[in-house]
Amino acid sequence: MVFPFYIWLVLFAALIISALGFKKYIWFISLGYGFSIAGEGLLMLILFGAGKGIAIGAALCCIIFMVYGCRLGGFLAYRELKMVSYSKNMTGEIKTDVSIGVKLAIWITCAVLYVLQVVPVFYRLHNGSRSNAWLYVGIAFMIGGIVLESSADYQKNKAKKVNPDRFVDTGLFRIVRCPNYFGEVLFWTGVILSGIGAVRGWQWLPALIGYAGIIYVMFSGARRLEMRQNKNYGQDPDYQKYVKSVPILLPFVPLYSVEKYKWLVA
């Protein structure tokens, strides 16, 4: 198993961008995440597109990575720097006394994961594969994920402005309790689908590791959010009714709680 030279350049870009986390620990997995994906998309577009006639579908995937990453990174930056209610709720939940050794480990692990997540598109470009139906199915999933996640973030912000002390159960939150995380799942499922017919042999191993990794992170995030909401709204009868009738992460899948799964740690 030999990785091509360009993949190391993509990793280097992810390391540089996600180094934001050395400024503030949580940025490894928030701002560093979003902007790393955007940077990887831009770099792949440059590496494989400069004078080589990149396929339209693959180029579109890179552009979608850029849109996805800039939207997510921008939203997270705005939420953290401008939204007082968010900062107040997260007080005490974000670690501040993290050793340099732990920071280095998280930094490298996150950067590697961010590269593995885009591997299906990377190998489509590297292998010079032509566009096929699976590529466009994947693109549809990716766009759908961005729209869903953006809509969920907008609806939650709007609801919190009206009633900042109440849990959100309107709009998309009537269908699933973590629609923004579900949007992430949808997006990265699209990335995996886009690789069918282009990714070859052992190349699927890093692609599937990246997909499994981000799905794990989404379920871990859902567990963390559930625990925080149980603490804040656990005595509210309306909340208890809500969590027992609306799935936590996957719509129409009767999984209503992941709090007991202690191995979901992120």
Coordinates of C-alpha atoms in Angstrom, one line a residue:
M1 CA 0.0 0.0 0.0
V2 CA 1.8 3.1 -1.3
F3 CA 0.1 6.5 -1.1
P4 CA 0.7 8.9 -4.0
F5 CA 2.8 12.1 -3.5
Y6 CA -0.2 14.4 -3.8
I7 CA -2.0 12.9 -0.8
W8 CA 0.9 14.0 1.4
L9 CA 0.4 17.6 0.1
V10 CA -3.3 17.3 1.0
L11 CA -2.3 16.1 4.5
F12 CA 0.2 18.9 4.9
A13 CA -2.6 21.4 4.0
A14 CA -4.9 19.8 6.6
L15 CA -2.2 20.0 9.2
I16 CA -1.5 23.7 8.5
I17 CA -5.1 24.7 8.6
S18 CA -6.2 22.6 11.5
A19 CA -3.3 24.0 13.6
L20 CA -5.9 26.6 14.5
G21 CA -6.5 24.3 17.4
F22 CA -3.3 25.4 19.1
K23 CA -5.0 28.7 19.6
K24 CA -8.1 27.2 21.1
Y25 CA -8.4 23.4 21.7
I26 CA -12.0 23.1 20.4
W27 CA -10.9 24.6 17.1
F28 CA -9.2 21.4 16.1
I29 CA -12.6 19.8 15.5
S30 CA -14.6 22.9 14.6
L31 CA -13.0 25.7 12.6
G32 CA -10.1 23.5 11.8
Y33 CA -12.4 20.9 10.5
G34 CA -14.5 23.1 8.2
F35 CA -11.6 25.1 6.8
S36 CA -9.5 22.0 6.3
I37 CA -12.1 20.4 4.1
A38 CA -12.4 23.7 2.1
G39 CA -8.6 23.9 1.8
E40 CA -8.3 20.3 0.7
G41 CA -11.0 20.9 -2.0
L42 CA -9.1 23.9 -3.3
L43 CA -5.8 22.1 -3.3
M44 CA -7.1 19.1 -5.2
L45 CA -8.6 21.4 -7.7
I46 CA -5.3 23.0 -8.3
L47 CA -3.2 19.9 -8.2
F48 CA -5.3 17.9 -10.6
G49 CA -6.8 20.7 -12.6
A50 CA -3.8 22.8 -13.6
G51 CA -3.4 22.3 -17.3
K52 CA -4.8 18.7 -17.1
G53 CA -8.4 19.1 -18.1
I54 CA -10.1 17.9 -14.9
A55 CA -13.4 16.1 -15.3
I56 CA -16.4 18.3 -14.7
G57 CA -18.0 16.0 -12.1
A58 CA -14.8 15.6 -10.1
A59 CA -14.1 19.4 -10.2
L60 CA -17.6 20.0 -9.0
C61 CA -16.9 17.7 -6.0
C62 CA -13.9 19.9 -5.1
I63 CA -15.9 23.0 -5.4
I64 CA -18.6 21.5 -3.1
F65 CA -15.9 20.7 -0.6
M66 CA -14.9 24.4 -0.7
V67 CA -18.5 25.6 -0.3
Y68 CA -19.2 23.0 2.5
G69 CA -16.0 23.9 4.4
C70 CA -16.3 27.6 4.2
R71 CA -20.0 27.6 5.2
L72 CA -19.4 25.3 8.2
G73 CA -16.2 27.1 9.3
G74 CA -17.8 30.5 8.9
F75 CA -20.9 29.4 10.8
L76 CA -18.9 27.9 13.6
A77 CA -16.7 31.0 13.8
Y78 CA -19.7 33.3 14.0
R79 CA -21.4 31.1 16.6
E80 CA -18.4 31.1 18.8
L81 CA -17.3 34.7 18.5
K82 CA -20.7 36.4 18.2
M83 CA -23.4 34.3 19.9
V84 CA -23.3 35.0 23.7
S85 CA -25.9 32.3 24.5
Y86 CA -23.7 29.6 22.8
S87 CA -20.6 30.7 24.7
K88 CA -22.6 30.7 28.0
N89 CA -23.9 27.2 27.4
M90 CA -20.5 25.8 26.6
T91 CA -18.8 27.3 29.6
G92 CA -17.2 24.5 31.6
E93 CA -17.8 21.9 28.8
I94 CA -14.8 22.8 26.7
K95 CA -11.4 21.8 28.0
T96 CA -8.8 24.5 28.5
D97 CA -6.1 22.7 30.5
V98 CA -5.0 20.4 27.7
S99 CA -1.3 19.4 27.6
I100 CA 0.8 20.0 24.5
G101 CA 1.2 16.2 24.0
V102 CA -2.6 15.7 23.9
K103 CA -2.9 18.7 21.5
L104 CA -0.3 17.2 19.2
A105 CA -2.1 13.8 19.2
I106 CA -5.5 15.4 18.5
W107 CA -4.0 17.7 15.8
I108 CA -2.4 14.8 13.8
T109 CA -5.4 12.5 14.3
C110 CA -7.9 15.1 13.1
A111 CA -5.7 16.1 10.1
V112 CA -5.4 12.5 9.0
L113 CA -9.2 12.0 9.4
Y114 CA -9.9 15.1 7.3
V115 CA -7.8 13.7 4.5
L116 CA -9.3 10.2 4.7
Q117 CA -12.8 11.8 4.4
V118 CA -12.0 13.2 0.9
V119 CA -10.1 10.1 -0.3
P120 CA -13.0 8.9 -2.6
V121 CA -12.8 12.2 -4.6
F122 CA -9.0 12.3 -4.4
Y123 CA -8.6 8.8 -6.0
R124 CA -11.2 9.6 -8.6
L125 CA -8.9 12.5 -9.6
H126 CA -5.7 10.5 -9.2
N127 CA -7.0 7.5 -11.2
G128 CA -8.2 9.8 -14.0
S129 CA -11.6 8.1 -13.8
R130 CA -14.4 9.4 -16.0
S131 CA -17.7 10.7 -14.6
N132 CA -20.3 8.1 -14.0
A133 CA -23.8 7.9 -12.6
W134 CA -22.6 7.1 -9.1
L135 CA -20.6 10.4 -9.1
Y136 CA -23.7 12.4 -9.7
V137 CA -25.7 10.5 -7.2
G138 CA -23.0 11.3 -4.7
I139 CA -23.0 14.9 -5.7
A140 CA -26.8 15.0 -5.1
F141 CA -26.3 13.6 -1.6
M142 CA -23.6 16.1 -0.9
I143 CA -25.7 19.1 -2.0
G144 CA -28.6 17.7 0.0
G145 CA -26.5 17.4 3.1
I146 CA -25.3 21.0 2.8
V147 CA -28.9 22.3 2.3
L148 CA -30.2 20.2 5.3
E149 CA -27.4 21.2 7.6
S150 CA -27.7 24.9 6.7
S151 CA -31.4 24.8 7.1
A152 CA -31.1 23.2 10.5
D153 CA -28.6 25.7 11.7
Y154 CA -30.8 28.6 10.5
Q155 CA -33.9 27.2 12.1
K156 CA -32.2 26.6 15.4
N157 CA -30.7 30.1 15.5
K158 CA -34.1 31.6 14.7
A159 CA -35.9 29.5 17.4
K160 CA -33.3 30.4 20.0
K161 CA -33.7 34.1 19.3
V162 CA -37.4 33.8 20.1
N163 CA -37.0 31.5 23.2
P164 CA -33.3 31.0 24.2
D165 CA -34.2 28.9 27.2
R166 CA -36.3 26.3 25.4
F167 CA -35.2 23.2 23.4
V168 CA -35.9 23.4 19.7
D169 CA -38.6 21.1 18.3
T170 CA -39.8 23.0 15.3
G171 CA -39.1 22.6 11.6
L172 CA -36.6 19.9 10.8
F173 CA -36.2 19.2 14.5
R174 CA -39.7 17.7 14.4
I175 CA -38.3 14.9 12.3
V176 CA -34.9 14.3 13.9
R177 CA -33.3 15.8 17.0
C178 CA -29.9 16.4 15.4
P179 CA -30.8 17.4 11.8
N180 CA -27.5 19.2 11.3
Y181 CA -25.5 16.1 12.2
F182 CA -27.8 14.1 9.9
G183 CA -26.9 16.6 7.2
E184 CA -23.2 15.7 7.8
V185 CA -24.0 12.0 7.6
L186 CA -25.8 12.6 4.3
F187 CA -22.9 14.7 2.9
W188 CA -20.2 12.2 3.6
T189 CA -22.4 9.3 2.4
G190 CA -22.5 11.2 -0.9
V191 CA -18.7 11.4 -0.9
I192 CA -18.4 7.6 -0.5
L193 CA -21.0 7.0 -3.2
S194 CA -19.1 9.3 -5.6
G195 CA -16.2 7.0 -5.4
I196 CA -18.0 3.9 -6.8
G197 CA -16.5 3.0 -10.1
A198 CA -13.4 5.1 -9.6
V199 CA -11.8 4.0 -6.3
R200 CA -9.9 0.7 -6.9
G201 CA -8.9 -2.2 -4.7
W202 CA -7.1 -1.3 -1.5
Q203 CA -7.9 2.4 -2.1
W204 CA -11.3 1.7 -0.5
L205 CA -9.7 0.9 2.8
P206 CA -8.7 4.5 3.7
A207 CA -11.9 5.8 2.2
L208 CA -14.1 3.5 4.4
I209 CA -11.9 4.3 7.5
G210 CA -12.6 8.0 6.9
Y211 CA -16.3 7.4 6.4
A212 CA -16.5 5.3 9.6
G213 CA -14.6 7.9 11.5
I214 CA -16.9 10.8 10.6
I215 CA -20.0 8.7 11.3
Y216 CA -18.5 7.9 14.7
V217 CA -17.9 11.5 15.4
M218 CA -21.5 12.4 14.5
F219 CA -22.9 9.8 16.9
S220 CA -20.5 11.0 19.5
G221 CA -21.6 14.6 18.9
A222 CA -25.3 13.5 19.2
R223 CA -24.5 11.8 22.5
R224 CA -22.8 14.9 23.9
L225 CA -25.7 17.1 22.8
E226 CA -28.2 14.7 24.3
M227 CA -26.4 14.7 27.7
R228 CA -26.3 18.5 27.7
Q229 CA -30.0 18.8 26.8
N230 CA -30.9 16.2 29.4
K231 CA -29.1 18.3 32.0
N232 CA -30.8 21.5 30.8
Y233 CA -34.3 20.3 30.0
G234 CA -34.6 17.0 31.7
Q235 CA -37.4 18.1 34.1
D236 CA -39.5 19.5 31.3
P237 CA -42.5 17.2 30.5
D238 CA -42.6 18.5 26.9
Y239 CA -38.9 17.7 26.5
Q240 CA -39.4 14.1 27.8
K241 CA -42.3 13.6 25.4
Y242 CA -40.2 15.0 22.5
V243 CA -37.1 12.8 23.1
K244 CA -39.3 9.7 23.4
S245 CA -41.0 10.2 20.0
V246 CA -38.3 11.9 17.8
P247 CA -35.2 9.9 16.7
I248 CA -31.9 11.4 17.8
L249 CA -29.9 11.3 14.5
L250 CA -31.4 9.2 11.7
P251 CA -35.0 10.1 10.6
F252 CA -37.5 7.3 10.9
V253 CA -35.0 5.0 12.6
P254 CA -36.3 4.3 16.1
L255 CA -33.1 5.1 17.9
Y256 CA -34.1 7.7 20.6
S257 CA -31.1 7.8 22.8
V258 CA -27.3 7.1 22.6
E259 CA -26.4 8.4 26.1
K260 CA -25.8 4.9 27.5
Y261 CA -23.2 4.1 24.8
K262 CA -20.2 5.3 26.7
W263 CA -17.8 4.2 23.9
L264 CA -19.1 7.1 21.9
V265 CA -16.5 9.5 23.2
A266 CA -15.4 12.6 21.3

